[in-house]
Coordinates of C-alpha atoms in Angstrom, one line a residue:
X17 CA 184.7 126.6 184.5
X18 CA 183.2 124.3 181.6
X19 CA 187.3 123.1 181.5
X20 CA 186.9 121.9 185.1
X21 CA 183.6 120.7 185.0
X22 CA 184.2 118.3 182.4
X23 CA 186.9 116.6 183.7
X24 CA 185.4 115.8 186.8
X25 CA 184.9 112.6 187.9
X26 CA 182.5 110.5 189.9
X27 CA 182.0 112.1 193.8
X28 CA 183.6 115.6 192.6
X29 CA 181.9 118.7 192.6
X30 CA 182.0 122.5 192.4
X31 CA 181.4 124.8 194.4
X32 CA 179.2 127.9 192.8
X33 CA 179.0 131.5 194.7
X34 CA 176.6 134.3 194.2
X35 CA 179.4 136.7 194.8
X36 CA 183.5 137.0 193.6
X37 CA 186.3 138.7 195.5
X38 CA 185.5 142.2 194.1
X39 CA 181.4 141.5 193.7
X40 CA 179.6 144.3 196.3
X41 CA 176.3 142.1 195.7
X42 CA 174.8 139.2 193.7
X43 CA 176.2 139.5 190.2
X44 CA 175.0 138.3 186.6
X45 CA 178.3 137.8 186.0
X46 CA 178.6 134.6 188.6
X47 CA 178.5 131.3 187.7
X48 CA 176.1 130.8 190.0
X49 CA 173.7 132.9 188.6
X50 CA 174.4 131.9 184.4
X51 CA 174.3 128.4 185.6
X52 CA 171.2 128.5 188.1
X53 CA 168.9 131.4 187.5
X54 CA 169.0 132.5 190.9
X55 CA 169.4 136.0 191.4
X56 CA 169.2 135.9 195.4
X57 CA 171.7 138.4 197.1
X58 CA 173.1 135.4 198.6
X59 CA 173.4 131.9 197.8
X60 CA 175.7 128.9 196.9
X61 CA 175.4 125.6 194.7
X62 CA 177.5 122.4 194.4
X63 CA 177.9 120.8 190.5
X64 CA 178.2 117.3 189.4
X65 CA 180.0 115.8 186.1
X66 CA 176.4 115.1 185.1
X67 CA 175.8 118.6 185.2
X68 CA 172.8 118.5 188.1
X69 CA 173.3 120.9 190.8
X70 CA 172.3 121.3 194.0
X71 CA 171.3 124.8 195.5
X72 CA 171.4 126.4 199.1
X73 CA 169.4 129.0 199.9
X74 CA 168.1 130.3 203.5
X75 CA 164.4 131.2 204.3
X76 CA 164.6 134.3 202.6
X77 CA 164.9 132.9 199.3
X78 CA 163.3 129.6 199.5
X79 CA 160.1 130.6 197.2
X80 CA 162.6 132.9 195.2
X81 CA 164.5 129.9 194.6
X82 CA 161.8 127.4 193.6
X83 CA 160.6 130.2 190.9
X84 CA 163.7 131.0 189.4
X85 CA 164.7 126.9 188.8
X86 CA 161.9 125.6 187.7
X87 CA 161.7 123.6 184.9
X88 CA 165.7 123.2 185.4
X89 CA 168.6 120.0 186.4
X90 CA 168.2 121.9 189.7
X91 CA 167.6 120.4 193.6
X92 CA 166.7 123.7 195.9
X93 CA 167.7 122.5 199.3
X94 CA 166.0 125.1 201.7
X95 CA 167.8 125.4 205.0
X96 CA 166.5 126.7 208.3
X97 CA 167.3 129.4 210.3
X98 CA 169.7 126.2 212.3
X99 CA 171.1 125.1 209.3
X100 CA 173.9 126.5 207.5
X101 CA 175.7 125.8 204.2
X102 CA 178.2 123.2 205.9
X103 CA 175.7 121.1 207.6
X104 CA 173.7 121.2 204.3
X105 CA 177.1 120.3 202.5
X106 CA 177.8 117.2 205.2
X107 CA 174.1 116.2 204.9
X108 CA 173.8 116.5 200.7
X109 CA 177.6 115.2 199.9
X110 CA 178.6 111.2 199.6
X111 CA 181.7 110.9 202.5
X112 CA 185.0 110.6 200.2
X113 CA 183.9 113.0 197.9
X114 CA 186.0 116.0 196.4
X115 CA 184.7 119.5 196.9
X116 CA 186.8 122.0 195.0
X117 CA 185.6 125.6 196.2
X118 CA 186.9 129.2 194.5
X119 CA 189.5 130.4 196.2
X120 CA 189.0 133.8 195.0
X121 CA 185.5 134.2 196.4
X122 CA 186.3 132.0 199.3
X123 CA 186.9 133.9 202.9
X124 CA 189.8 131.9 204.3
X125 CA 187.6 131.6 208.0
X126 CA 185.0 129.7 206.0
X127 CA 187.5 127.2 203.6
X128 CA 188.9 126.3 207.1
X129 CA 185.9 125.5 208.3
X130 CA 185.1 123.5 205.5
X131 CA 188.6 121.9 206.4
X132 CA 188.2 121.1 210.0
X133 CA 184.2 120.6 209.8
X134 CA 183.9 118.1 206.4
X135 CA 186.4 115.8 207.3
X136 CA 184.9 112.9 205.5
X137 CA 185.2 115.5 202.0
X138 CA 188.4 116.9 200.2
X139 CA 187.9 120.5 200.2
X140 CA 190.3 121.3 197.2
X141 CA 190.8 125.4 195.9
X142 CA 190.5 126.4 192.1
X143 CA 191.2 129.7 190.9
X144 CA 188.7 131.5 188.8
X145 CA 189.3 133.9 185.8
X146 CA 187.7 137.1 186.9
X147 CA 187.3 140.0 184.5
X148 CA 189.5 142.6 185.0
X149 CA 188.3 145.1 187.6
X150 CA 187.0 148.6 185.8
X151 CA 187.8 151.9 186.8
X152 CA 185.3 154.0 188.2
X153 CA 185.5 158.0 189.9
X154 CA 186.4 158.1 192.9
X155 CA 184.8 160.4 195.5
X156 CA 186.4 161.8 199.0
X157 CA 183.6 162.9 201.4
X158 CA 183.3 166.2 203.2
X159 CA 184.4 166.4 206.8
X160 CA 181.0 167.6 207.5
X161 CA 179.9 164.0 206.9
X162 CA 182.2 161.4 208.3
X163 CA 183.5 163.6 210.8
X164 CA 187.3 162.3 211.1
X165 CA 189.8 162.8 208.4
X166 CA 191.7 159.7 207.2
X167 CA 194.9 159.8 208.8
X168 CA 193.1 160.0 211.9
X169 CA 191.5 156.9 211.6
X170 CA 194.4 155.3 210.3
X171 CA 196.4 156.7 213.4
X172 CA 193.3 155.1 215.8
X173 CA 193.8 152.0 214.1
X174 CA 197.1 151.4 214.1
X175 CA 197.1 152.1 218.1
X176 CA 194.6 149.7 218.0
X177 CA 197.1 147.1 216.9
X178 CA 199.7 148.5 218.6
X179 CA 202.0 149.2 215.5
X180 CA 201.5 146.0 213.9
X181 CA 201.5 145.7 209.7
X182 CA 197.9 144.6 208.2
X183 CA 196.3 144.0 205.2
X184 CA 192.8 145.4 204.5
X185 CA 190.9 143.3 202.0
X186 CA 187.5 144.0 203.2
X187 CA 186.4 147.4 200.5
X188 CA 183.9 148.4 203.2
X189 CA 186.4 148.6 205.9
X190 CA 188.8 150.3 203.2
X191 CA 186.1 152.7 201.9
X192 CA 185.8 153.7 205.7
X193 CA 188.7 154.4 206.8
X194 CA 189.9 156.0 203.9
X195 CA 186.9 157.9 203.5
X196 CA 186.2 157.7 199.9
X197 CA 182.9 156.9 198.1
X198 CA 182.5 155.3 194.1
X199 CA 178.7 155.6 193.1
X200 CA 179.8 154.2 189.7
X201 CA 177.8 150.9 190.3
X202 CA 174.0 150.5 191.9
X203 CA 173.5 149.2 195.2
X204 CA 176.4 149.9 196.7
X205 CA 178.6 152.9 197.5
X206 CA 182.3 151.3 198.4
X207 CA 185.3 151.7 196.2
X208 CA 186.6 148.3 195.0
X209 CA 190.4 148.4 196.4
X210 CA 192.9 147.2 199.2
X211 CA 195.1 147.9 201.4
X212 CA 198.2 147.3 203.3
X213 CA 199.5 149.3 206.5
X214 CA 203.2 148.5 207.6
X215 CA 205.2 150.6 210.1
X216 CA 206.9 152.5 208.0
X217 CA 204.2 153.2 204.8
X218 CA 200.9 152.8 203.8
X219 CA 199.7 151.1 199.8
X220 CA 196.5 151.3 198.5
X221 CA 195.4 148.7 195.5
X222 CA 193.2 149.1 193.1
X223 CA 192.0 149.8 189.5
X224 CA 189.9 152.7 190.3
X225 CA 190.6 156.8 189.9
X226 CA 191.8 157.6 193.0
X227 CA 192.2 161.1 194.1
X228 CA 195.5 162.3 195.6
X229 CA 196.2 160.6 198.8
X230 CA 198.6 162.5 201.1
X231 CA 200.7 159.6 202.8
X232 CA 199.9 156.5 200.7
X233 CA 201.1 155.0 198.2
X234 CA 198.9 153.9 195.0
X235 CA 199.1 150.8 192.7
X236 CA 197.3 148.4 190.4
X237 CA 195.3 145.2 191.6
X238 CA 198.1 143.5 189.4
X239 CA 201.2 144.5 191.8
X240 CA 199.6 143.4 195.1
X241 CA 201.0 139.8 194.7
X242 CA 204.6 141.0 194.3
X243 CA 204.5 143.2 197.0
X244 CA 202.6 140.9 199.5
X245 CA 204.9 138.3 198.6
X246 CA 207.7 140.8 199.7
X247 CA 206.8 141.0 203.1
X248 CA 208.9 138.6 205.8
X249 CA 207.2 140.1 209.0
X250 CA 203.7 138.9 210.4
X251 CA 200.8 140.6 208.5
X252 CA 197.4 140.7 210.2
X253 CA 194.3 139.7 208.7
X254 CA 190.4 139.3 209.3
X255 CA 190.2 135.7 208.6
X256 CA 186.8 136.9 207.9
X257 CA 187.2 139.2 205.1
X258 CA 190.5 137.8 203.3
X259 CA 190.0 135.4 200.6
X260 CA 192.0 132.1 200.8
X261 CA 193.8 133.5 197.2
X262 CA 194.7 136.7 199.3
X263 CA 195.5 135.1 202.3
X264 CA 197.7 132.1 200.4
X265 CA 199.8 135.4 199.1
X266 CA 200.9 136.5 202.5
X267 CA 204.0 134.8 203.7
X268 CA 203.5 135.5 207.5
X269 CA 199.8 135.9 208.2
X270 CA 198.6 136.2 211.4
X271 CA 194.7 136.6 212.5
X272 CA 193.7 139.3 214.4
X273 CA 191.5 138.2 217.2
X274 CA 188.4 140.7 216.0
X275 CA 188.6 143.5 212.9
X276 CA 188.8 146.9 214.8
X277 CA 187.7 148.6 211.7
X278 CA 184.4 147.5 212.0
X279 CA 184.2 148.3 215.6
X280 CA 185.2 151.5 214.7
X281 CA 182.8 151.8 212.0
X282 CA 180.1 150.6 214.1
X283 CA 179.8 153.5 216.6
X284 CA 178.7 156.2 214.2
X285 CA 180.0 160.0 215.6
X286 CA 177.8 163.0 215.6
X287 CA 178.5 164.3 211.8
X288 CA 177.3 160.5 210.6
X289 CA 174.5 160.6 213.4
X290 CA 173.4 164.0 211.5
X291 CA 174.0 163.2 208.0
X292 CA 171.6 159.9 208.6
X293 CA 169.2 162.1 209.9
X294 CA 169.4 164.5 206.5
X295 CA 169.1 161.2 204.7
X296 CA 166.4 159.5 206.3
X297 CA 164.1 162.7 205.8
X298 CA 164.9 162.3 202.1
X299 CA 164.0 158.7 202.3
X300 CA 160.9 159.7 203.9
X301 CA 160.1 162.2 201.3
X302 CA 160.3 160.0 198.3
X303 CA 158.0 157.8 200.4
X304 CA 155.5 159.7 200.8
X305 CA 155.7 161.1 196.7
X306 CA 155.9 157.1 195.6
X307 CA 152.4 156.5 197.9
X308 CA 150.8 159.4 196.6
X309 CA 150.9 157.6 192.7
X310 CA 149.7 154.7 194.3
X311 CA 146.3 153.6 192.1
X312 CA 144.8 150.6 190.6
X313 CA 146.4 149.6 187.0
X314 CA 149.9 149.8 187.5
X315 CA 152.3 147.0 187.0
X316 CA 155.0 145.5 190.0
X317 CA 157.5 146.6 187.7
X318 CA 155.9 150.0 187.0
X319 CA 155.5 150.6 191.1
X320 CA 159.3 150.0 191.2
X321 CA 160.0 152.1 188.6
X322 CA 158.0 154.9 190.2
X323 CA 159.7 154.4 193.7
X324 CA 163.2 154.7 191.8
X325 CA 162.2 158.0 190.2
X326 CA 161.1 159.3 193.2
X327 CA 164.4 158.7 195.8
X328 CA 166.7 160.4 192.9
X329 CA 164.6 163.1 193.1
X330 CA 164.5 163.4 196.6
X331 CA 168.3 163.3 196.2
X332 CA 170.1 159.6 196.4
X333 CA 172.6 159.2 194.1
X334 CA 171.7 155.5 193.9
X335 CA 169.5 152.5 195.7
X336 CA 171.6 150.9 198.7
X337 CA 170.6 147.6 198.0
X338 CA 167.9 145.8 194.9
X339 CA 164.8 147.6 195.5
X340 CA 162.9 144.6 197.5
X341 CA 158.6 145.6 195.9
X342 CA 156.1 143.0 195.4
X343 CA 152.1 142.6 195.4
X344 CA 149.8 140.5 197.0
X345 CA 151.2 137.0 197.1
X346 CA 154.0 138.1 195.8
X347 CA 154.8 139.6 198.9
X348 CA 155.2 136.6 200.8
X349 CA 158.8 136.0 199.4
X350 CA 160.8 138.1 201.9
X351 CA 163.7 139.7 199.1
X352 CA 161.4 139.4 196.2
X353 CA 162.7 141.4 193.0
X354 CA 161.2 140.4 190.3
X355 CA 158.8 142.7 189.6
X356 CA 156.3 141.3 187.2
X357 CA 154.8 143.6 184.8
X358 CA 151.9 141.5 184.5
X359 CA 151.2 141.2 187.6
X360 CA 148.6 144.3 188.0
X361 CA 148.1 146.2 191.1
X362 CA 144.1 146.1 191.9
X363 CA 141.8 148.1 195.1
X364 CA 142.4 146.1 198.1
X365 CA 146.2 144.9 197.1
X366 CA 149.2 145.2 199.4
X367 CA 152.9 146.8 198.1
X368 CA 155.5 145.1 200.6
X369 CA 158.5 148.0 199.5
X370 CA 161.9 147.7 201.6
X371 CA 164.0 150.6 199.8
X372 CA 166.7 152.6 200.6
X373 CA 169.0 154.7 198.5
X374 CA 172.7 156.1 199.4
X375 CA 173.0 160.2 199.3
X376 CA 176.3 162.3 199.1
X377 CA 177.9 160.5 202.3
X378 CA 177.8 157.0 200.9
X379 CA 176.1 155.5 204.1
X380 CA 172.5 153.2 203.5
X381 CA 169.3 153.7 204.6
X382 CA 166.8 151.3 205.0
X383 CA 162.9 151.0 205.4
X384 CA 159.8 148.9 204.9
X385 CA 156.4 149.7 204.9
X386 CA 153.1 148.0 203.5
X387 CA 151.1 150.4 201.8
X388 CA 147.5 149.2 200.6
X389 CA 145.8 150.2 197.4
X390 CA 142.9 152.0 198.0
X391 CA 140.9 152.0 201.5
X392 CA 139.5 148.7 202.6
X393 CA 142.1 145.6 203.2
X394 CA 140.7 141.7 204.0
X395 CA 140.5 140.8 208.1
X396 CA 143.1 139.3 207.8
X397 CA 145.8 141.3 206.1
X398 CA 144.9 143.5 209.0
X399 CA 145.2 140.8 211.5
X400 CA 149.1 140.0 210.1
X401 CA 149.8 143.7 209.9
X402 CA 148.8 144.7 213.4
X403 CA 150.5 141.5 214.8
X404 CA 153.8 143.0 213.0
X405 CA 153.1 146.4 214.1
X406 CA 153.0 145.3 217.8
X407 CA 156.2 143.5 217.1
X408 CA 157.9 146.7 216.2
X409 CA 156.2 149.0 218.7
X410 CA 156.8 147.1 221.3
X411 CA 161.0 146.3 220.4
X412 CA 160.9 150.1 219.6
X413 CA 159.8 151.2 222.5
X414 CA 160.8 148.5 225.2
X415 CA 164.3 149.7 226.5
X416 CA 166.2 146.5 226.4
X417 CA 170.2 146.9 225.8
X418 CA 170.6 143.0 224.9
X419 CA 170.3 142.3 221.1
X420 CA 169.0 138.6 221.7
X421 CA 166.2 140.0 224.1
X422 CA 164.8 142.4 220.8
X423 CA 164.6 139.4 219.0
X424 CA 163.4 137.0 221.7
X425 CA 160.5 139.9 222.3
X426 CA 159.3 140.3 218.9
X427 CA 159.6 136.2 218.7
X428 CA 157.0 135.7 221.7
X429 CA 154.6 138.0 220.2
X430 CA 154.7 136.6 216.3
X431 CA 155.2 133.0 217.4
X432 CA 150.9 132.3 217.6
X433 CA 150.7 133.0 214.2
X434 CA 152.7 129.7 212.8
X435 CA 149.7 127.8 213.6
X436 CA 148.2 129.7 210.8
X437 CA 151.2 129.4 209.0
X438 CA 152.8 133.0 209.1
X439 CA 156.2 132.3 210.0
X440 CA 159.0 134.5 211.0
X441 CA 161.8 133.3 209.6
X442 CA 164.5 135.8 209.9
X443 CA 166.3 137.9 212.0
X444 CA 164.9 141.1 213.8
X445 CA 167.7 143.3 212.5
X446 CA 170.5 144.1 211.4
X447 CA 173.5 147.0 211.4
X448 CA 174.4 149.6 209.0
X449 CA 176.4 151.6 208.0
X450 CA 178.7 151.9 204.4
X451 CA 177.0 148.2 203.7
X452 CA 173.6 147.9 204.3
X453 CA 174.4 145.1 206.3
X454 CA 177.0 145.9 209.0
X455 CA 178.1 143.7 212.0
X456 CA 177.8 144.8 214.8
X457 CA 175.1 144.5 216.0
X458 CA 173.0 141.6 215.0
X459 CA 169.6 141.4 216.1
X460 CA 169.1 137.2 216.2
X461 CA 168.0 134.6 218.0
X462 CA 171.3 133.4 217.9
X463 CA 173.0 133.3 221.8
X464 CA 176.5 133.5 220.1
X465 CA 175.4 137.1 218.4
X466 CA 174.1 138.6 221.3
X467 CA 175.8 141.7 222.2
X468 CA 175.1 144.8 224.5
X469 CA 173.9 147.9 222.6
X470 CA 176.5 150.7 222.7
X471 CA 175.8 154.2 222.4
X472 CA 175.5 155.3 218.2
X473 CA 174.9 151.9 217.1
X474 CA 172.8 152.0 214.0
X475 CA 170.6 149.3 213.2
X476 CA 167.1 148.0 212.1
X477 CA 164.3 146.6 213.7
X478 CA 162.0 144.5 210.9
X479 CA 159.8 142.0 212.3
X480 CA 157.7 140.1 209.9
X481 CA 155.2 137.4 208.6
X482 CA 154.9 135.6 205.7
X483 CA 152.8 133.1 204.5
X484 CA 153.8 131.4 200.9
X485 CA 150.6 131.4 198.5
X486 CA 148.9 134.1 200.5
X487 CA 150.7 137.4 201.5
X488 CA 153.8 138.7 203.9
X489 CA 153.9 141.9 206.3
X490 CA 157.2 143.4 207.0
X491 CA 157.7 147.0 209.2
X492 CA 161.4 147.9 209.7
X493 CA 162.7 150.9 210.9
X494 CA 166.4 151.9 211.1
X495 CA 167.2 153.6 214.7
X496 CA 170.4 154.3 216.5
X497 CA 171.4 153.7 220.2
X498 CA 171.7 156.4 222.7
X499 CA 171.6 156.5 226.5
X500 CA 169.3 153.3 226.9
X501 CA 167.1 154.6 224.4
X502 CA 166.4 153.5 220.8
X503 CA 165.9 156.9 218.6
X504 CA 164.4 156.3 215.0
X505 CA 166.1 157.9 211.8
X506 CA 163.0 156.7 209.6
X507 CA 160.2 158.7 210.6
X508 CA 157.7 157.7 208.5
X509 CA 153.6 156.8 209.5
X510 CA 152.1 153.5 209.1
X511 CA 148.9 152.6 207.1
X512 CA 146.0 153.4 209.6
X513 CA 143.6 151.8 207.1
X514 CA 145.6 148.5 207.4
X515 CA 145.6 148.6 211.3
X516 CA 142.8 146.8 213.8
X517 CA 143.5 149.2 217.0
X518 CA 141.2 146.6 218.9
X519 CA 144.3 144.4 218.7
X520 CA 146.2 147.0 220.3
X521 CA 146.4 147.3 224.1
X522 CA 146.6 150.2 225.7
X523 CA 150.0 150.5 225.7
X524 CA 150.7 149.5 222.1
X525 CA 147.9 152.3 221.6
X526 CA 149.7 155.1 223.2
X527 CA 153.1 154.2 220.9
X528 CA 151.1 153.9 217.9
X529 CA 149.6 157.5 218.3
X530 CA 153.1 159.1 219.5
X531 CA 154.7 157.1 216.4
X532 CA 151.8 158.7 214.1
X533 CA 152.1 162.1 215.7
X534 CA 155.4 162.1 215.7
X535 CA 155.7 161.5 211.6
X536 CA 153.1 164.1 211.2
X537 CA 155.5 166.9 213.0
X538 CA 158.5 165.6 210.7
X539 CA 156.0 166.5 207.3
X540 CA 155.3 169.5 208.9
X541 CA 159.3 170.4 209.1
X542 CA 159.7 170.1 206.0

């Protein structure tokens, strides 16, 4: 990298990603991150030969951001919810200028993008030297869990595609359908390989211990290129998922129209229905322990320290994503992690905590609550958190089947509060599944997202507000879809002494006190 950066000339520039081809999550070991600070889950920046660079980041990060580069050669452009990277690019970038992007961490969709979008810019690949993958243990899960052996699912796929040869280089969709599990590394709970399915044999790649795999054959990360260079017929791919590195290795490539693994993955059977359930009440449980050591004194990076503890002992083998905990002001940066040890936790403070851990099946879970320290909150923390809380009550329990109509709802009822300068300035939800974040569905406002609900979809509803300086409210639930109606995993109350019922109507009343009632019976089961 410091090779290419210093022989670059006037109008060329590098492109910097948060992530690599085999990174789960933002990584420490990106240049992005050694050269920026920024330790946002997602993010990218552009380099000059001067050394300035310019980074992108999306609402969620825009205070993030700011903190983590200040005092730095660094220019934090802060898109919008209608901007994305290559408008930012087009906008930031002189026409005639050289972009050379990673091909590597690149997805092949988005380099042709660049391609056909920045015309005016030479979009130009450069290969990065990525450390050598490690081996980690490998772990098959229990048909009690997933509910369909292997070969099944790679039978249903390849009917699917009707016979045809593909290359898997997504891990998620990999870690699905072979169901196997690594909980070697925090946040994330998918083995780091690929894989290639022709008609007449099936190869898995990669550098981890992999456990006897009746059927498929098993080889280093280093003899993929050989044997994908082997390979005369058409090969399809997710333009999505494949890296331009990967894809440029395929003679005969040939995009699938949409990745049936993930539509697959998406409609969860009843054994993954059940084993959410299990791992929501767990959830739950070290929820309710991590509020009960709730007191005046302790540190942000004490309270996450506390909440940690308490899911391993309730049973996750590991957190499904950076623990997201702030106080007070803090909490108005919506994936804050930075957890300040000086900054002390006093009576009348708010904990913004979205947490979820992984458990033996390797699926996420996902929830945030508010909790307050001690019993009496300001007006107006209890203004914002009501306004969220009817937000969520009323996408809960509103039976629309259109994703865009969630999002639209909770939208019409948060909007009044930008006058005071609470925004909303994300999207309602999101799937899950292996990844915390799985597609389908997305819950945006969005028109080109919007999709019909099926039957098992799992997925969150988190409306929120924030307001930079002052405080943010988030409530998110995970539910899945079934028969019109949205059915909760999380079961877990919200703070009555941080509610104004008077802002309730009678409605919103009535699905408060079945929600609050309804957690009550789930302590009581266990």
């Amino acid at each position: 990298m410091e090779k290419l950066i210093k022989n670059l000339k006037e109008n060329e520039y590098i492109l910097l990603k948060s992530k690599d081809d085999l990174t789960f999550e933002h990584s420490k070991n990106t240049h992005l991150y050694r050269m920026t600070g920024f330790s946002g889950t997602a993010g990218e920046a552009v380099i000059d030969k001067s050394g300035k660079i310019t980074l992108f980041v999306d609402p969620r990060y825009h205070i993030q951001a700011d903190k983590e580069t200040d005092g730095k050669n660094i220019n934090v452009v802060k898109m919008d919810m209608k901007t994305n990277l290559i408008i930012a690019l087009k906008k930031n970038l002189p026409k005639g200028s050289t972009l050379f992007v990673p091909s590597k961490s690149t997805r092949y969709a988005i380099f042709d993008l660049f391609k056909k979008t920045l015309s005016k810019i030479n979009i130009t690949p450069y290969e990065t030297e990525d450390e050598p993958a490690k081996a980690a243990a490998v772990e098959e899960i229990s048909l009690d869990i997933c509910g369909v052996s292997y070969d099944k699912k790679i039978d249903k796929l390849k009917k699917r595609i009707k016979g045809q040869n593909i290359f898997i280089s997504s891990m998620e969709d990999v870690s699905y359908l072979l169901n196997l599990r690594s909980f070697d590394e925090i946040n994330t709970s998918v083995i780091k390989a690929k894989m290639l399915i022709l008609k007449d044999k099936t190869v898995l790649f990669s550098n981890d211990k992999m456990p006897s795999l009746n059927g498929i054959e098993i080889y280093p990360f280093k003899r993929m290129n050989e044997i994908l260079s082997k390979i005369k017929e058409p090969v399809l791919i997710d333009e999505n998922t494949i890296s331009l590195y990967d894809f440029n290795l395929i003679k005969n490539p040939k995009i699938s129209a949409s990745n049936q693994i993930v539509k697959m993955a998406s409609i969860k059977n009843r054994a993954e229905i059940k084993h959410y359930k299990e791992s929501f009440k767990r959830l739950d449980k070290a929820l309710y322990a991590f509020k009960s050591r709730i007191k005046a004194g302790i540190s942000e990076f004490e309270l996450k320290d506390i909440f940690e503890e308490e899911l391993i002992k309730a049973g996750a083998r590991c957190t499904s994503f950076k623990t997201i905990l702030a106080i007070g002001e803090n909490s108005s940066s919506i994936h804050y992690s930075n957890y300040d040890k000086n900054k002390i936790l006093k009576d009348g403070d708010i904990i913004l905590l979205d947490c979820g851990g992984y458990y033996e099946g390797g699926y996420a879970t996902d929830i945030t609550r508010v909790f307050l320290c001690g019993n009496r909150a300001s007006d107006k923390v209890k203004e914002i958190y009501t306004a969220v809380l009817r937000a969520q009550l009323n996408c809960y329990f509103t039976d629309l089947p259109q994703t865009k109509d969630l999002d639209d709802l909770a939208r019409k009822i948060l909007k009044k509060y930008e006058k005071q300068g609470f925004l909303f300035p994300h999207s309602l939800g999101h799937g899950v599944g292996i990844p915390v974040h799985q597609a389908p569905p997305t819950l945006t406002p969005a028109p080109k997202y919007n999709k019909k609900l099926q039957n098992n979809m799992v997925f969150t509803i988190e409306p929120g507000l924030y307001k930079e300086g002052e405080f943010g409210v988030r409530l998110e639930n995970t539910v899945y879809f079934n028969n019109k109606k949205k059915i909760t995993l999380s079961r877990f109350p919200y703070e009555e002494n941080l509610t104004d019922k008077k802002m309730l109507n009678k409605k919103e009343q009535k699905w408060f006190e079945i929600w609050q009632n309804m957690a009550k019976e789930a302590l009581l089961e266990d």
